[in-house]
Amino acid sequence: MKVSSRKTRSALSHAPDDWYAVDWRRVERNVRGMQIRIAKATRESDWRRVKALQRMLTRTLSAKLYAVRRVTQNQGARTAGVDRELWDSPESRWLAIGQLKRRGYKPLPLRRVFIPKANGKERPLGIPTMRDRAMQALYLLALEPVAESTSDPNSYGFRSHRSTADAMSQIFVTMSKQASAQWVLEADIKGCFDYINHDWLERNVPMDTAILRKWLKAGLIYKGQLLATEAGTPQGGIISPTLANVTLNGLERELAAHLDAKLGITKAKKLKVHVVRYADDFVITGVSQEILELEVRPWVEAFLAVRGLQLSEEKTRITHIDQGFDFLGWNFRKYHGKLLIKPSKKNVQTFYRKVAEAISGNKTVRQEDLIRLLNPMLRGWAQYHSSVVAKQAYSRMEHLVFQRLWWWSKRRHPNKKADWVRRKYFHSVGNRNWVFGVPVVWPDGGSRLLGLYQISDMPIRRHLKIKGDFHPFDPLWEQYGEQLRQQRMEHSMRYRTQWVTLYMSQGGLCALCGCKLTDETGWHDHHLVYRMHGGSDQLSNRVLLHPHCHQQVHVGKLVVTKPVPH
């Protein structure tokens, strides 16, 4: 969006409707065009041009609008920093654009909070203020194209279009054959986000060094006291995952280059050393325990030490594939020469504990409310494991959940017989008995049974791994990226058939602004003719909109039309 400085100052003084008047499709096109140019310069190793383009992008109005929208529409938008300020109105969002300036910028300290981890410990988070979050989002727009261009092929954490399932599929490709490597180095970095060396980051992260230094040294506020930050990147900042990825980039490529130089390309290839990384967790395969212990591990430790990091002694081990290993919530193990991937015992136990706590913590709620609380949890867990050998784990989990619900039901009526409790809370649906459910009135006026989600109904379908060379900022990969995004959104929401129909009919784009609908942006199901005016729930009367576009339609009383399928 090319706007003169006078026009920008004038626009900032306008009424709050200006936020709703933004042409988001044009904003997204402008930002993406600059990112493509940055990625091209990075591939050509023209670092002077990269720096110039990054500086240009962070000063554009389009990038600032994009950054403010990103931090005000994600889940963290309702969590304030130390200044207790939230940009929850169009006025505050529009005024925030004028605050995103490099000159005179000084970030406020982070607000320290703790969230529970699966192992019972607590994970520290640092919550920046809204302004600092928006500044991070702004500079992340300029850093992402460089980070993507320099990332290892098999790094899957916190990267566009990549997921844990892609990492799992790559391990399967690497270890499933009879001639594949049989040994694995399971590596875990000790407190990765807490110990990354600040000097190394300032020397090696390709972004504005002065801004980066200010973020790293901003400090923390905990129990009313200001604590200095001498190392690490705070978990909670929008740019922190990318900084961690940049820190660990090269682990795969440089290890391969080291082995080729030391042993020769032919001999190094026979060692079958492959790295698969997701954020700060990674595994390295090899043909023997000796290779991993004597050659690979010392090199990895030296690689990490330069960055201020070290391996966790208690979590790092070398394992044979016949014994199996856990990674990203799955267990990888060969049974009689066949590699099977199953939900790990730890993952199953952690999820069951979460469900049990949800049930026991809601002893007095209505059955309908408990079902609506549990269904997203059950569906999400089942979907995460839907591309591995999980049917046995599904059946076991269903049995355990049933036992907890039977206890919940009987506890509410201690003086009633078991048969009475069964008839009140459990029903028969088709050939399935003991369905935990309750009749409810649906929006169409009919009464139907709202039942607990059956985990075993989740079909097992093999995950289609992303191509290793995919680059989200290379125009040659544009069509592939769009197809992949739509396929994965369709797959993740397949239990909502009407939503999938709307999504596919719109080409995965918002019906108002024409920009992408993703998990990060969220969406609203909008009725073209409002129900209060006699509109129906038919698909012909509904479209999907971004949340902010939905607000824009209602505030501006705009008319939305049904998109024409491409």
Coordinates of C-alpha atoms in Angstrom, one line a residue:
M1 CA 0.0 0.0 0.0
K2 CA 1.9 3.1 -1.3
V3 CA 0.8 6.1 0.8
S4 CA 2.5 9.4 1.3
S5 CA 3.6 10.4 4.8
R6 CA 1.1 13.4 4.8
K7 CA -1.8 11.0 3.8
T8 CA -0.7 8.5 6.5
R9 CA -0.8 11.3 9.2
S10 CA -4.1 12.5 8.0
A11 CA -5.6 8.9 7.9
L12 CA -4.4 8.3 11.4
S13 CA -6.6 11.2 12.7
H14 CA -9.7 9.8 11.1
A15 CA -12.6 8.1 12.8
P16 CA -12.4 4.4 13.9
D17 CA -14.1 3.3 10.7
D18 CA -10.7 3.7 9.0
W19 CA -9.6 0.3 10.4
Y20 CA -12.5 -1.3 8.8
A21 CA -11.9 0.5 5.5
V22 CA -8.4 -1.1 5.0
D23 CA -8.1 -3.1 1.8
W24 CA -6.5 -6.3 3.4
R25 CA -6.1 -8.1 0.1
R26 CA -3.9 -5.2 -1.1
V27 CA -2.0 -5.2 2.2
E28 CA -1.3 -8.9 2.0
R29 CA -0.2 -8.6 -1.7
N30 CA 2.2 -5.7 -0.9
V31 CA 3.8 -7.5 2.0
R32 CA 4.1 -10.8 0.2
G33 CA 5.7 -9.0 -2.8
M34 CA 8.4 -7.6 -0.6
Q35 CA 9.0 -10.9 1.2
I36 CA 9.4 -12.7 -2.2
R37 CA 12.1 -10.1 -3.1
I38 CA 13.9 -10.6 0.2
A39 CA 13.9 -14.4 -0.3
K40 CA 15.3 -14.0 -3.8
A41 CA 18.1 -11.8 -2.6
T42 CA 18.8 -14.3 0.2
R43 CA 19.1 -17.2 -2.3
E44 CA 21.5 -15.1 -4.3
S45 CA 23.5 -14.3 -1.1
D46 CA 23.1 -10.6 -1.8
W47 CA 23.1 -9.6 1.8
R48 CA 23.4 -5.9 1.2
R49 CA 20.2 -6.0 -0.8
V50 CA 18.5 -8.2 1.9
K51 CA 19.2 -5.6 4.5
A52 CA 17.9 -2.8 2.3
L53 CA 14.7 -4.6 1.5
Q54 CA 14.1 -5.6 5.1
R55 CA 14.5 -2.0 6.2
M56 CA 12.1 -0.9 3.4
L57 CA 9.5 -3.5 4.4
T58 CA 9.5 -2.6 8.1
R59 CA 8.8 1.0 7.2
T60 CA 5.8 0.4 4.9
L61 CA 2.2 1.1 6.1
S62 CA 1.1 -2.3 4.7
A63 CA 3.6 -4.2 6.9
K64 CA 2.5 -2.2 10.0
L65 CA -1.2 -2.9 9.3
Y66 CA -0.4 -6.6 8.8
A67 CA 1.5 -6.7 12.0
V68 CA -1.2 -5.0 14.1
R69 CA -3.9 -7.3 12.6
R70 CA -1.8 -10.4 13.4
V71 CA -1.3 -9.6 17.1
T72 CA -4.9 -8.5 17.6
Q73 CA -6.6 -11.6 16.0
N74 CA -4.6 -14.4 17.5
Q75 CA -5.3 -16.2 20.9
G76 CA -2.9 -14.0 22.8
A77 CA -4.8 -10.8 21.9
R78 CA -6.7 -11.1 25.1
T79 CA -3.5 -11.3 27.3
A80 CA -2.0 -8.0 28.3
G81 CA 1.7 -7.2 29.1
V82 CA 3.0 -5.2 32.0
D83 CA 1.2 -2.0 30.8
R84 CA -2.1 -3.9 31.0
E85 CA -3.0 -2.4 27.6
L86 CA -5.1 -4.3 25.0
W87 CA -5.9 -3.2 21.4
D88 CA -9.4 -4.5 21.5
S89 CA -11.1 -1.6 19.6
P90 CA -10.8 -0.3 16.0
E91 CA -9.7 3.1 17.5
S92 CA -6.8 1.6 19.4
R93 CA -5.7 -0.6 16.5
W94 CA -5.6 2.3 14.1
L95 CA -3.7 4.5 16.5
A96 CA -1.3 1.6 17.2
I97 CA 0.0 1.8 13.6
G98 CA 1.6 5.2 14.4
Q99 CA 3.5 3.7 17.4
L100 CA 5.4 1.2 15.2
K101 CA 8.5 3.3 14.7
R102 CA 12.2 2.4 15.0
R103 CA 13.3 5.8 16.1
G104 CA 13.0 6.2 19.9
Y105 CA 11.6 2.7 20.3
K106 CA 12.2 1.1 23.7
P107 CA 10.5 -2.2 24.6
L108 CA 9.0 -2.6 28.1
P109 CA 10.0 -5.6 30.3
L110 CA 8.1 -8.8 29.8
R111 CA 5.5 -10.0 32.2
R112 CA 6.6 -13.4 33.7
V113 CA 3.9 -16.1 33.9
F114 CA 4.1 -19.9 34.3
I115 CA 2.1 -22.6 32.6
P116 CA 2.1 -26.3 33.6
K117 CA 4.1 -28.8 31.5
A118 CA 3.2 -32.4 30.8
N119 CA 5.9 -33.7 33.3
G120 CA 4.3 -31.7 36.2
K121 CA 6.9 -28.9 36.0
E122 CA 6.1 -25.3 34.9
R123 CA 7.2 -23.6 31.7
P124 CA 8.1 -19.9 32.1
L125 CA 6.6 -17.5 29.6
G126 CA 7.4 -13.9 29.0
I127 CA 4.4 -11.8 27.8
P128 CA 5.4 -8.7 25.9
T129 CA 3.1 -5.6 25.7
M130 CA 0.9 -5.2 22.6
R131 CA 3.2 -2.6 21.1
D132 CA 6.3 -4.9 21.5
R133 CA 4.3 -7.8 20.1
A134 CA 3.4 -5.8 17.1
M135 CA 7.0 -4.6 16.6
Q136 CA 8.1 -8.3 16.8
A137 CA 5.5 -9.2 14.2
L138 CA 6.6 -6.4 12.0
Y139 CA 10.3 -7.4 12.0
L140 CA 9.3 -11.1 11.7
L141 CA 7.8 -10.3 8.3
A142 CA 11.2 -9.2 7.2
L143 CA 13.1 -12.1 9.0
E144 CA 10.9 -15.0 7.9
P145 CA 11.9 -15.0 4.2
V146 CA 15.6 -15.2 5.2
A147 CA 15.0 -17.9 7.8
E148 CA 13.0 -20.0 5.4
S149 CA 15.7 -19.7 2.7
T150 CA 18.5 -20.8 5.1
S151 CA 16.6 -23.5 7.0
D152 CA 17.5 -27.2 6.9
P153 CA 15.3 -29.3 4.7
N154 CA 14.1 -31.5 7.5
S155 CA 13.4 -28.8 10.1
Y156 CA 9.6 -28.9 10.8
G157 CA 8.9 -26.8 13.8
F158 CA 7.3 -23.3 13.6
R159 CA 7.6 -23.1 9.9
S160 CA 4.9 -22.4 7.3
H161 CA 3.0 -25.4 6.1
R162 CA 5.1 -27.8 8.2
S163 CA 3.9 -29.9 11.1
T164 CA 4.8 -32.7 13.5
A165 CA 3.2 -35.1 11.1
D166 CA 5.7 -34.1 8.4
A167 CA 8.5 -34.8 10.9
M168 CA 6.9 -38.2 11.7
S169 CA 6.6 -39.1 8.0
Q170 CA 10.3 -38.2 7.4
I171 CA 11.4 -40.5 10.1
F172 CA 9.3 -43.2 8.6
V173 CA 10.9 -42.6 5.2
T174 CA 14.3 -42.7 6.8
M175 CA 13.9 -45.8 8.9
S176 CA 11.2 -48.0 7.5
K177 CA 13.2 -50.0 5.0
Q178 CA 15.2 -53.2 5.9
A179 CA 18.4 -51.5 4.9
S180 CA 17.7 -48.3 6.8
A181 CA 19.7 -47.1 9.7
Q182 CA 19.0 -49.0 12.9
W183 CA 20.3 -46.7 15.6
V184 CA 19.0 -43.3 16.7
L185 CA 20.4 -40.5 18.8
E186 CA 17.4 -39.0 20.7
A187 CA 18.5 -35.5 21.5
D188 CA 16.9 -32.8 23.7
I189 CA 18.4 -29.4 24.3
K190 CA 18.5 -28.3 27.9
G191 CA 16.4 -25.2 28.3
C192 CA 16.9 -24.1 24.7
F193 CA 14.9 -20.9 24.9
D194 CA 16.5 -19.9 28.2
Y195 CA 20.2 -20.3 27.3
I196 CA 20.8 -19.1 23.7
N197 CA 23.8 -16.8 23.7
H198 CA 22.8 -13.2 23.1
D199 CA 26.1 -12.3 21.4
W200 CA 25.8 -15.1 19.0
L201 CA 22.2 -14.0 18.1
E202 CA 23.3 -10.4 17.5
R203 CA 26.1 -11.6 15.2
N204 CA 24.2 -14.2 13.2
V205 CA 20.5 -13.3 13.0
P206 CA 19.9 -11.4 9.8
M207 CA 17.8 -8.5 11.1
D208 CA 18.1 -5.1 12.6
T209 CA 20.7 -5.7 15.4
A210 CA 19.8 -2.7 17.5
I211 CA 16.1 -3.7 17.7
L212 CA 17.1 -7.3 18.4
R213 CA 19.4 -6.3 21.2
K214 CA 16.6 -4.2 22.8
W215 CA 14.3 -7.2 22.9
L216 CA 16.9 -9.5 24.3
K217 CA 17.9 -7.1 27.1
A218 CA 14.3 -5.9 27.9
G219 CA 14.2 -7.8 31.2
L220 CA 11.3 -9.4 33.1
I221 CA 8.9 -8.3 35.7
Y222 CA 8.2 -11.0 38.3
K223 CA 6.5 -10.5 41.6
G224 CA 7.0 -6.7 41.2
Q225 CA 10.7 -7.0 40.6
L226 CA 12.7 -6.2 37.5
L227 CA 15.0 -9.2 36.5
A228 CA 17.7 -8.8 33.9
T229 CA 17.8 -11.2 30.9
E230 CA 21.4 -12.1 30.2
A231 CA 20.8 -15.1 27.9
G232 CA 17.9 -16.8 26.0
T233 CA 14.9 -15.7 24.1
P234 CA 11.6 -15.4 26.0
Q235 CA 9.0 -18.0 25.3
G236 CA 5.9 -16.0 24.6
G237 CA 7.3 -13.6 22.1
I238 CA 5.9 -14.0 18.5
I239 CA 9.4 -13.9 17.1
S240 CA 11.1 -16.3 19.6
P241 CA 10.3 -19.6 17.7
T242 CA 11.9 -18.1 14.5
L243 CA 15.0 -17.0 16.5
A244 CA 15.3 -20.5 17.9
N245 CA 15.1 -22.0 14.4
V246 CA 17.7 -19.6 13.1
T247 CA 20.0 -20.6 16.0
L248 CA 19.7 -24.3 15.2
N249 CA 19.7 -23.9 11.4
G250 CA 22.8 -25.7 9.9
L251 CA 22.6 -28.7 12.3
E252 CA 21.6 -30.9 9.4
R253 CA 23.6 -29.3 6.5
E254 CA 26.8 -28.7 8.5
L255 CA 26.8 -32.1 10.0
A256 CA 26.6 -33.7 6.6
A257 CA 29.3 -31.4 5.3
H258 CA 31.5 -32.3 8.3
L259 CA 31.2 -36.0 7.7
D260 CA 31.8 -35.6 3.9
A261 CA 34.9 -33.6 4.6
K262 CA 36.3 -36.0 7.2
L263 CA 35.3 -39.4 5.8
G264 CA 34.7 -38.7 2.1
I265 CA 31.3 -38.5 0.4
T266 CA 31.0 -42.2 -0.4
K267 CA 31.9 -43.4 3.1
A268 CA 29.8 -40.7 4.8
K269 CA 26.7 -41.8 2.8
K270 CA 27.0 -45.3 4.0
L271 CA 26.8 -44.2 7.6
K272 CA 23.1 -43.2 6.9
V273 CA 23.3 -40.2 9.2
H274 CA 20.0 -38.2 8.9
V275 CA 18.7 -35.4 11.0
V276 CA 15.0 -34.7 11.7
R277 CA 14.3 -31.7 13.8
Y278 CA 11.1 -30.1 15.3
A279 CA 12.0 -26.9 17.1
D280 CA 14.6 -27.9 19.8
D281 CA 13.8 -31.6 19.7
F282 CA 15.6 -33.7 17.1
V283 CA 16.7 -37.2 16.3
I284 CA 19.8 -38.3 14.3
T285 CA 20.0 -41.8 12.7
G286 CA 23.1 -43.8 12.1
V287 CA 24.2 -47.4 11.1
S288 CA 25.9 -48.0 14.4
Q289 CA 26.0 -46.9 18.0
E290 CA 29.7 -46.2 17.7
I291 CA 29.2 -43.7 14.9
L292 CA 26.5 -41.8 16.9
E293 CA 28.5 -41.9 20.1
L294 CA 32.0 -41.1 18.9
E295 CA 31.4 -39.1 15.8
V296 CA 28.0 -37.4 15.7
R297 CA 27.3 -36.6 19.4
P298 CA 30.7 -34.7 20.0
W299 CA 30.1 -32.7 16.9
V300 CA 26.5 -31.8 17.9
E301 CA 27.7 -30.8 21.4
A302 CA 30.4 -28.5 19.9
F303 CA 27.8 -27.0 17.4
L304 CA 25.5 -26.2 20.3
A305 CA 28.2 -24.9 22.7
V306 CA 29.0 -22.1 20.3
R307 CA 25.4 -21.0 20.6
G308 CA 25.4 -21.2 24.4
L309 CA 23.4 -24.5 24.4
Q310 CA 24.0 -28.1 25.6
L311 CA 22.3 -31.4 25.4
S312 CA 20.2 -32.6 28.3
E313 CA 21.9 -35.6 29.9
E314 CA 18.7 -37.1 31.2
K315 CA 16.8 -36.9 28.0
T316 CA 19.5 -37.6 25.4
R317 CA 20.2 -41.3 24.6
I318 CA 21.2 -43.6 21.8
T319 CA 18.6 -46.3 21.1
H320 CA 18.2 -49.3 18.7
I321 CA 15.0 -49.1 16.6
D322 CA 14.0 -52.6 17.9
Q323 CA 13.8 -51.1 21.4
G324 CA 11.9 -48.0 20.0
F325 CA 12.0 -44.4 20.9
D326 CA 9.5 -41.6 21.6
F327 CA 9.4 -38.4 19.5
L328 CA 6.6 -35.7 19.4
G329 CA 4.1 -37.9 21.2
W330 CA 4.6 -41.0 19.1
N331 CA 6.6 -44.2 19.7
F332 CA 8.7 -45.4 16.7
R333 CA 9.7 -49.1 16.9
K334 CA 10.3 -52.0 14.6
Y335 CA 8.4 -55.3 15.2
H336 CA 9.9 -58.2 13.4
G337 CA 11.5 -55.8 10.9
K338 CA 8.4 -53.7 10.3
L339 CA 8.4 -50.1 11.6
L340 CA 5.2 -49.2 13.4
I341 CA 4.4 -45.7 14.8
K342 CA 1.9 -45.6 17.7
P343 CA 0.9 -43.0 20.3
S344 CA 3.5 -43.1 23.0
K345 CA 2.5 -44.3 26.5
K346 CA 3.5 -40.9 28.0
N347 CA 1.2 -39.1 25.5
V348 CA -1.7 -41.4 26.3
Q349 CA -1.3 -41.0 30.0
T350 CA -0.9 -37.3 29.8
F351 CA -4.1 -36.9 27.7
Y352 CA -6.1 -39.2 29.9
R353 CA -5.0 -37.3 33.0
K354 CA -6.2 -34.1 31.3
V355 CA -9.6 -35.6 30.5
A356 CA -10.0 -37.1 34.0
E357 CA -9.3 -33.7 35.5
A358 CA -11.8 -32.0 33.2
I359 CA -14.5 -34.5 34.3
S360 CA -13.7 -34.4 38.0
G361 CA -13.5 -30.7 37.9
N362 CA -17.0 -30.4 36.5
K363 CA -19.0 -32.6 38.8
T364 CA -22.0 -30.4 39.0
V365 CA -22.3 -29.0 35.4
R366 CA -25.0 -30.0 33.0
Q367 CA -24.4 -33.1 30.9
E368 CA -24.7 -31.0 27.7
D369 CA -21.9 -28.6 29.0
L370 CA -19.6 -31.4 29.9
I371 CA -20.0 -33.0 26.4
R372 CA -19.3 -29.7 24.7
L373 CA -16.2 -29.3 26.9
L374 CA -14.9 -32.9 26.2
N375 CA -15.7 -33.2 22.5
P376 CA -13.0 -30.8 21.2
M377 CA -10.4 -32.4 23.5
L378 CA -11.3 -35.9 22.3
R379 CA -11.5 -35.0 18.7
G380 CA -8.2 -33.1 18.7
W381 CA -6.3 -35.9 20.3
A382 CA -7.8 -38.5 17.9
Q383 CA -7.0 -36.3 15.0
Y384 CA -3.4 -35.8 16.1
H385 CA -2.8 -39.5 15.9
S386 CA -5.0 -40.2 12.9
S387 CA -2.0 -40.8 10.6
V388 CA -0.4 -43.5 12.8
V389 CA -1.3 -47.0 14.1
A390 CA -3.7 -45.8 16.7
K391 CA -6.8 -47.9 16.7
Q392 CA -5.8 -49.9 19.8
A393 CA -4.9 -46.6 21.7
Y394 CA -8.3 -45.2 20.6
S395 CA -10.2 -48.2 22.0
R396 CA -8.3 -48.1 25.3
M397 CA -8.9 -44.4 25.7
E398 CA -12.6 -44.8 25.0
H399 CA -12.8 -47.4 27.7
L400 CA -11.0 -45.2 30.2
V401 CA -13.1 -42.2 29.5
F402 CA -16.3 -44.3 29.8
Q403 CA -15.3 -45.4 33.2
R404 CA -14.7 -41.8 34.3
L405 CA -18.1 -40.8 32.9
W406 CA -19.9 -43.7 34.6
W407 CA -18.3 -42.6 37.9
W408 CA -19.4 -39.0 37.2
S409 CA -23.0 -40.1 36.4
K410 CA -23.4 -42.4 39.5
R411 CA -21.9 -39.8 41.8
R412 CA -24.7 -37.3 40.9
H413 CA -27.4 -39.8 42.1
P414 CA -26.1 -41.9 45.0
N415 CA -29.6 -43.1 45.9
K416 CA -30.5 -44.3 42.4
K417 CA -30.0 -47.7 40.9
A418 CA -27.4 -48.3 38.2
D419 CA -30.1 -49.0 35.6
W420 CA -31.8 -45.7 36.3
V421 CA -28.5 -43.8 35.9
R422 CA -27.8 -45.7 32.6
R423 CA -31.2 -44.7 31.1
K424 CA -30.7 -41.0 32.1
Y425 CA -27.2 -40.4 30.8
F426 CA -26.6 -43.2 28.3
H427 CA -28.4 -44.0 25.0
S428 CA -28.5 -46.4 22.1
V429 CA -27.6 -45.0 18.7
G430 CA -27.9 -47.6 15.9
N431 CA -26.0 -50.7 16.9
R432 CA -24.0 -48.8 19.5
N433 CA -25.1 -48.9 23.2
W434 CA -23.9 -46.8 26.1
V435 CA -23.6 -43.6 24.2
F436 CA -23.0 -40.7 26.7
G437 CA -25.4 -38.1 25.3
V438 CA -28.4 -35.8 25.9
P439 CA -31.2 -34.6 23.6
V440 CA -30.9 -30.9 22.7
V441 CA -32.7 -28.5 20.5
W442 CA -30.5 -27.6 17.5
P443 CA -30.6 -24.2 15.6
D444 CA -33.0 -25.6 12.9
G445 CA -35.6 -26.2 15.7
G446 CA -35.3 -30.0 15.7
S447 CA -34.3 -32.1 18.8
R448 CA -31.4 -34.5 18.3
L449 CA -29.0 -36.3 20.6
L450 CA -25.8 -34.5 21.4
G451 CA -23.4 -37.4 22.0
L452 CA -19.9 -37.7 23.3
Y453 CA -17.4 -37.9 20.4
Q454 CA -16.4 -41.4 19.7
I455 CA -12.6 -41.5 19.3
S456 CA -12.8 -44.8 17.4
D457 CA -14.8 -43.1 14.6
M458 CA -11.6 -41.2 13.6
P459 CA -10.4 -42.8 10.4
I460 CA -6.7 -43.7 10.1
R461 CA -5.3 -42.0 7.0
R462 CA -1.6 -41.8 6.0
H463 CA -0.2 -38.3 6.1
L464 CA 1.1 -36.8 2.8
K465 CA 4.5 -35.3 3.7
I466 CA 5.4 -31.9 2.5
K467 CA 8.1 -31.8 -0.2
G468 CA 11.5 -31.0 1.4
D469 CA 12.4 -28.3 -1.1
F470 CA 9.1 -26.3 -0.6
H471 CA 9.7 -22.6 -0.1
P472 CA 6.7 -20.5 0.9
F473 CA 8.3 -17.3 -0.5
D474 CA 9.2 -18.7 -3.9
P475 CA 6.6 -18.0 -6.7
L476 CA 7.5 -21.3 -8.3
W477 CA 6.0 -23.1 -5.3
E478 CA 2.9 -20.8 -5.0
Q479 CA 0.4 -23.3 -6.5
Y480 CA 1.8 -26.3 -4.6
G481 CA 1.5 -24.3 -1.3
E482 CA -2.1 -23.3 -2.0
Q483 CA -3.1 -26.8 -2.8
L484 CA -1.3 -28.1 0.3
R485 CA -2.9 -25.5 2.6
Q486 CA -6.4 -26.3 1.3
Q487 CA -5.9 -30.1 1.6
R488 CA -4.7 -29.8 5.1
M489 CA -7.5 -27.5 6.2
E490 CA -10.0 -29.8 4.6
H491 CA -8.4 -32.8 6.4
S492 CA -8.3 -31.1 9.8
M493 CA -12.0 -30.0 9.6
R494 CA -13.3 -33.1 7.8
Y495 CA -15.7 -33.9 10.7
R496 CA -17.5 -30.6 9.8
T497 CA -18.8 -31.4 6.4
Q498 CA -20.7 -28.2 5.9
W499 CA -17.6 -26.1 6.8
V500 CA -15.5 -28.0 4.4
T501 CA -18.0 -27.5 1.6
L502 CA -18.0 -23.7 2.2
Y503 CA -14.2 -23.6 2.5
M504 CA -13.6 -25.4 -0.7
S505 CA -16.3 -23.5 -2.6
Q506 CA -14.5 -20.3 -1.6
G507 CA -11.1 -21.6 -2.6
G508 CA -9.9 -21.3 1.1
L509 CA -10.3 -17.5 0.9
C510 CA -12.4 -15.0 2.9
A511 CA -15.6 -14.0 1.0
L512 CA -15.0 -10.3 1.8
C513 CA -11.3 -9.5 1.6
G514 CA -10.1 -12.5 -0.5
C515 CA -7.2 -13.3 1.8
K516 CA -6.4 -16.8 3.1
L517 CA -8.5 -18.5 5.9
T518 CA -6.1 -20.3 8.2
D519 CA -6.1 -21.6 11.8
E520 CA -4.2 -18.5 12.8
T521 CA -6.6 -16.0 11.3
G522 CA -9.8 -17.9 12.4
W523 CA -13.1 -17.5 10.7
H524 CA -16.8 -16.8 11.2
D525 CA -19.8 -18.5 9.5
H526 CA -21.8 -15.5 8.2
H527 CA -25.4 -15.6 7.0
L528 CA -25.9 -13.5 3.8
V529 CA -29.5 -12.9 4.8
Y530 CA -29.6 -12.7 8.6
R531 CA -31.7 -15.4 10.3
M532 CA -33.6 -12.6 12.2
H533 CA -34.7 -11.4 8.7
G534 CA -35.8 -14.9 7.6
G535 CA -32.5 -16.2 6.3
S536 CA -32.0 -19.9 6.3
D537 CA -29.1 -22.1 7.4
Q538 CA -28.7 -23.5 3.9
L539 CA -25.2 -23.4 2.5
S540 CA -26.4 -21.1 -0.3
N541 CA -27.0 -18.4 2.4
R542 CA -23.7 -18.8 4.2
V543 CA -20.1 -17.7 3.7
L544 CA -16.8 -17.9 5.7
L545 CA -15.3 -14.6 6.8
H546 CA -12.3 -13.5 8.8
P547 CA -13.3 -12.3 12.3
H548 CA -12.2 -8.8 11.6
C549 CA -14.0 -8.9 8.2
H550 CA -17.1 -10.1 10.0
Q551 CA -17.0 -7.1 12.3
Q552 CA -16.4 -4.9 9.2
V553 CA -19.5 -6.2 7.5
H554 CA -21.7 -5.5 10.6
V555 CA -20.2 -2.1 11.5
G556 CA -20.3 -0.9 7.9
K557 CA -23.5 -2.7 7.0
L558 CA -21.8 -4.1 3.9
V559 CA -23.4 -6.5 1.5
V560 CA -21.5 -9.8 1.0
T561 CA -22.1 -11.9 -2.1
K562 CA -21.5 -15.6 -2.6
P563 CA -18.1 -16.1 -4.2
V564 CA -18.1 -17.6 -7.7
P565 CA -16.1 -21.0 -7.7
H566 CA -12.9 -20.9 -9.7

